[in-house]
PDB file of C-alpha atoms and ligand atoms in Angstrom:
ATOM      1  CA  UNK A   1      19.505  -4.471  17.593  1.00 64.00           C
ATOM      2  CA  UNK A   2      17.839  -6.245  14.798  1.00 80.00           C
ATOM      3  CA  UNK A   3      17.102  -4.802  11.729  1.00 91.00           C
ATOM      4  CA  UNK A   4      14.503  -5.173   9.377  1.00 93.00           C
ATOM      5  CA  UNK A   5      15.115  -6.699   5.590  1.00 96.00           C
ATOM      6  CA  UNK A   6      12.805  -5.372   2.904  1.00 97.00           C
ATOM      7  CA  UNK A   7      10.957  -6.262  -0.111  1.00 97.00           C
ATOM      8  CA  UNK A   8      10.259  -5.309  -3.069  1.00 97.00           C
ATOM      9  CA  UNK A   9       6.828  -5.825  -3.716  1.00 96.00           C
ATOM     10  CA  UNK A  10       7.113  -5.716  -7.653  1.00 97.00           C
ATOM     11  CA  UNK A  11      10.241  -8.108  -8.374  1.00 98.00           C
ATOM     12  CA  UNK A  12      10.606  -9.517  -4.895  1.00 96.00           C
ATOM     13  CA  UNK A  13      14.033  -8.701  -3.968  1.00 97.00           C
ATOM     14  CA  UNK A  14      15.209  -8.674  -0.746  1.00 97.00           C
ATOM     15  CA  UNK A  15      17.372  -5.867   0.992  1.00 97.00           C
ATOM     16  CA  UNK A  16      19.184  -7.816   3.800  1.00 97.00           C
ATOM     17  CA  UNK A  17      20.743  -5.125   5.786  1.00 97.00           C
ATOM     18  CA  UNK A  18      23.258  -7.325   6.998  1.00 97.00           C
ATOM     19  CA  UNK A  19      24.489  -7.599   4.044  1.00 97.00           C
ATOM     20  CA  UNK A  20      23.737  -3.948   2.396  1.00 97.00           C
ATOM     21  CA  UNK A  21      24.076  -3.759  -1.540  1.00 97.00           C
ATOM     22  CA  UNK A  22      27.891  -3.478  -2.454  1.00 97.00           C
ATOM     23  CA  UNK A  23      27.110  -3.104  -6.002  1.00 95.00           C
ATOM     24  CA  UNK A  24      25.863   0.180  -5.215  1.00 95.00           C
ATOM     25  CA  UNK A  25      28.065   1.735  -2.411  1.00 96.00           C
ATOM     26  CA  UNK A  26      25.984   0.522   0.061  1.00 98.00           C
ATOM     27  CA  UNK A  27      28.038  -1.180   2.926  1.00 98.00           C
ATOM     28  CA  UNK A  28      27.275  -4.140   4.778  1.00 98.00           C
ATOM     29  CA  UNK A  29      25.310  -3.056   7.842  1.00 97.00           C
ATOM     30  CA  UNK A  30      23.671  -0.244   6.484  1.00 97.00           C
ATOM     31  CA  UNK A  31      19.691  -0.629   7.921  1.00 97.00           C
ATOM     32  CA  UNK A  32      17.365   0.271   5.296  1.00 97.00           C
ATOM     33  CA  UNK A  33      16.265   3.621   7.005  1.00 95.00           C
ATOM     34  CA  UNK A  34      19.949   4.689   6.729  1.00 97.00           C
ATOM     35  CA  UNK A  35      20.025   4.130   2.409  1.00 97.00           C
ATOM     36  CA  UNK A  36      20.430   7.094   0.533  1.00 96.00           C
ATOM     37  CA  UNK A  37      17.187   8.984  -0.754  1.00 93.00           C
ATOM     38  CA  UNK A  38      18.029   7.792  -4.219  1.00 95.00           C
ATOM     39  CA  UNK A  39      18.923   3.971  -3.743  1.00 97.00           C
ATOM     40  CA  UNK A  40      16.328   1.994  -5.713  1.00 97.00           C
ATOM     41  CA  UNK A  41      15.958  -1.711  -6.134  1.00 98.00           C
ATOM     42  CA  UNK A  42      18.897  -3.295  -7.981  1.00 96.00           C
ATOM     43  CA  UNK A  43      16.818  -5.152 -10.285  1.00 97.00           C
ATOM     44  CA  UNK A  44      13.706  -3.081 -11.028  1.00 98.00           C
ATOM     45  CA  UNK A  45      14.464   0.578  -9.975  1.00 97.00           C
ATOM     46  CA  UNK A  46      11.536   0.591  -7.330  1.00 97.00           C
ATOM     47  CA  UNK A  47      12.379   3.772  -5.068  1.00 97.00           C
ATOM     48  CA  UNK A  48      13.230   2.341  -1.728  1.00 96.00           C
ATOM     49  CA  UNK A  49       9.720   4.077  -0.127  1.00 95.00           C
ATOM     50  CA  UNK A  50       7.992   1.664  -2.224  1.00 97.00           C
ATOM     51  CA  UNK A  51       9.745  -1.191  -0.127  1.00 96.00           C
ATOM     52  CA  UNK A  52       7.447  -3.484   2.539  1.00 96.00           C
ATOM     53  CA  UNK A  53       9.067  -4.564   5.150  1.00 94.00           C
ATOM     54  CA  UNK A  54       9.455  -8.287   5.417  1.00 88.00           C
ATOM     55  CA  UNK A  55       7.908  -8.694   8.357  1.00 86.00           C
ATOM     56  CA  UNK A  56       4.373  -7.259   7.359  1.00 86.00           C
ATOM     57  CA  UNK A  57       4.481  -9.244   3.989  1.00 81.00           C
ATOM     58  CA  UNK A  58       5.017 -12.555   5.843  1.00 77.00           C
ATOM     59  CA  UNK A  59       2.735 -11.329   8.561  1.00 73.00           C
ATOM     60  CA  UNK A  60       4.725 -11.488  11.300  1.00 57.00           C
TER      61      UNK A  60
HETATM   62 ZN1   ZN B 101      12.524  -4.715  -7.459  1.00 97.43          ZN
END
């Protein structure tokens, strides 16, 4: 099953699921409705409910 990456619409990272975020315990793998309540975006501290998912920002 494929799973959706995410963006963060104020610095515009990217959570690739396959690929998780190691930095902060979270494995490769890990789909982005399975991150911990409190995992915010590495770069700006957006809460991960504040994410888009890349599909509906590139519209498809
Ligand atoms: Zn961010």
């Amino acid at each position: 099953m494929e799973m959706d990456k995410y963006v963060c619409p104020i610095c515009g990272y990217v959570y690739d699921p396959e690929q998780g975020d190691p930095e902060h315990g979270i494995a490769p793998g890990t789909a982005f409705e399975d991150l911990p309540e409190d995992w915010v975006c590495p770069y700006c501290n957006t809460p991960a409910s504040s994410m888009m998912s890349f599909a509906s920002v590139m519209g498809g």
